[in-house]
Every structure is written in C-alpha cells, then in structure tokens.
XYZ file of C-alpha atoms in Angstrom:
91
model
C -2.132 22.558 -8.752
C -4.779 23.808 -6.189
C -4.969 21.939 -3.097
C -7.912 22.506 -0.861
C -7.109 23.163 2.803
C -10.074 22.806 5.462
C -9.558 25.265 8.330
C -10.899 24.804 11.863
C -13.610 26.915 13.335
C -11.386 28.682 16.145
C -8.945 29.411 13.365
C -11.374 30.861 10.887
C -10.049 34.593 11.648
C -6.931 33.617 10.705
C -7.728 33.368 7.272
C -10.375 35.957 6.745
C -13.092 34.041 8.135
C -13.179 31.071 5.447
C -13.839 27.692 6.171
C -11.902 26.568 3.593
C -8.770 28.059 1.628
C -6.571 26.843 -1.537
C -2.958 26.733 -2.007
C -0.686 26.325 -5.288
C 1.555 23.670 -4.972
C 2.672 20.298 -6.455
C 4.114 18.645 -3.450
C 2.852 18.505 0.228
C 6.124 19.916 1.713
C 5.348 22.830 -0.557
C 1.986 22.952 0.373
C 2.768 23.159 3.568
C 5.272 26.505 3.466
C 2.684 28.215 1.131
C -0.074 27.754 4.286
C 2.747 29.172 6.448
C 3.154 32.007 4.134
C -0.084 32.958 3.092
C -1.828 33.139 6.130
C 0.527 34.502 8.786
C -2.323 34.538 11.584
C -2.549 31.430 11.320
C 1.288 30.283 11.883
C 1.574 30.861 15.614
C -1.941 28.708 16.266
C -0.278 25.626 14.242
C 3.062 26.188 14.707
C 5.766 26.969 17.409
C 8.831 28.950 16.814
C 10.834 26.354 16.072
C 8.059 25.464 13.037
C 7.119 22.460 14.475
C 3.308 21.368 14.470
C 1.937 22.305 18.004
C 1.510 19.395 20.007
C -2.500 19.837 19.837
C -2.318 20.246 15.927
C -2.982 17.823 13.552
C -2.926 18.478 9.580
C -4.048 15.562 7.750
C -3.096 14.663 3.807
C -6.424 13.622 2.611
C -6.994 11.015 5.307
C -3.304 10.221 6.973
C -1.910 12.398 9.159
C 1.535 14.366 8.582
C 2.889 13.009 11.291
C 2.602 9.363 10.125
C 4.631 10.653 7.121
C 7.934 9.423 6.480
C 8.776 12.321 4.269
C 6.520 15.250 3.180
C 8.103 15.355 -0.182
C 5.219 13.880 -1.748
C 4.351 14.799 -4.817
C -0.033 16.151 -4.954
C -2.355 15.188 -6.851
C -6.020 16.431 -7.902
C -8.089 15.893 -5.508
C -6.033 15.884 -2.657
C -6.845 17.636 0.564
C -5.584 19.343 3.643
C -7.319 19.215 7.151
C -6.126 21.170 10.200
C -7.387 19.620 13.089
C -7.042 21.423 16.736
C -7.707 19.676 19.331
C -9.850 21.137 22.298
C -9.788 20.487 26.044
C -11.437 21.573 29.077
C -12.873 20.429 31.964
C-alpha cells in the first residue's frame, strides 16, 4: 500500500525537491525504514546516528505523533498519512 509522506520545506532537497513523497508499506514501522532508505539525504536531518528521531523532529501518523506510540507495528491503512514536522528556532 502507498502511504503519502508530507515533507517539510527546509527538507525539500532531500528528496528531490517534492513536497510530498510515497512509500510502499503495510505497517508504520515499515514505513518508517523505507523513508530511511529511500531518501538518504534526508536521514541525518530526522535522525541521529543512533536512529533515533532528532529531538526537534516530529513525524506524525495521520494526526498522532510517533512518539505517543506505544508500538510502531501498526498495521496502514488507505488513507493514512505521514507528516515530518521540524521544528524552527531563532531569536
């Protein structure tokens, strides 16, 4: 199954420019890995070397986010979505 992932404008370059992308995979855990895989640019933005989600990422399953998970082996469903958000800061 396609799952539609939503990429953030400062990550764009990552993957080609596109605002959004699609992944093949019926459950989010596997979802997730194919994101890692696919777009390699994009791994050290979201992740740290440890694979971790950066403490200024969030990724979002349609509208909860991954961290509110108890498990990520959940299976997908049509329809479902994937957000990365990345949090700014400045002053």
């Amino acid at each position: 199954m396609q799952i539609d992932v939503t990429i953030p404008t400062l990550l764009q370059d990552c993957v080609g420019g596109r605002r959004h992308v699609n992944v093949e995979a019926d459950r989010l855990d596997a979802a997730i890995d194919r994101i890692r895989n696919d777009f390699p640019l994009l791994r050290p933005h979201v992740w740290d070397d440890a694979g971790q989600l950066r403490p200024h990422v969030l990724i979002f399953y349609n509208d909860t986010a991954l961290r509110w998970l108890e498990s990520l082996d959940v299976p997908l469903n049509e329809g479902d979505r994937l957000t990365i958000v990345q949090a700014i800061s400045g002053g």
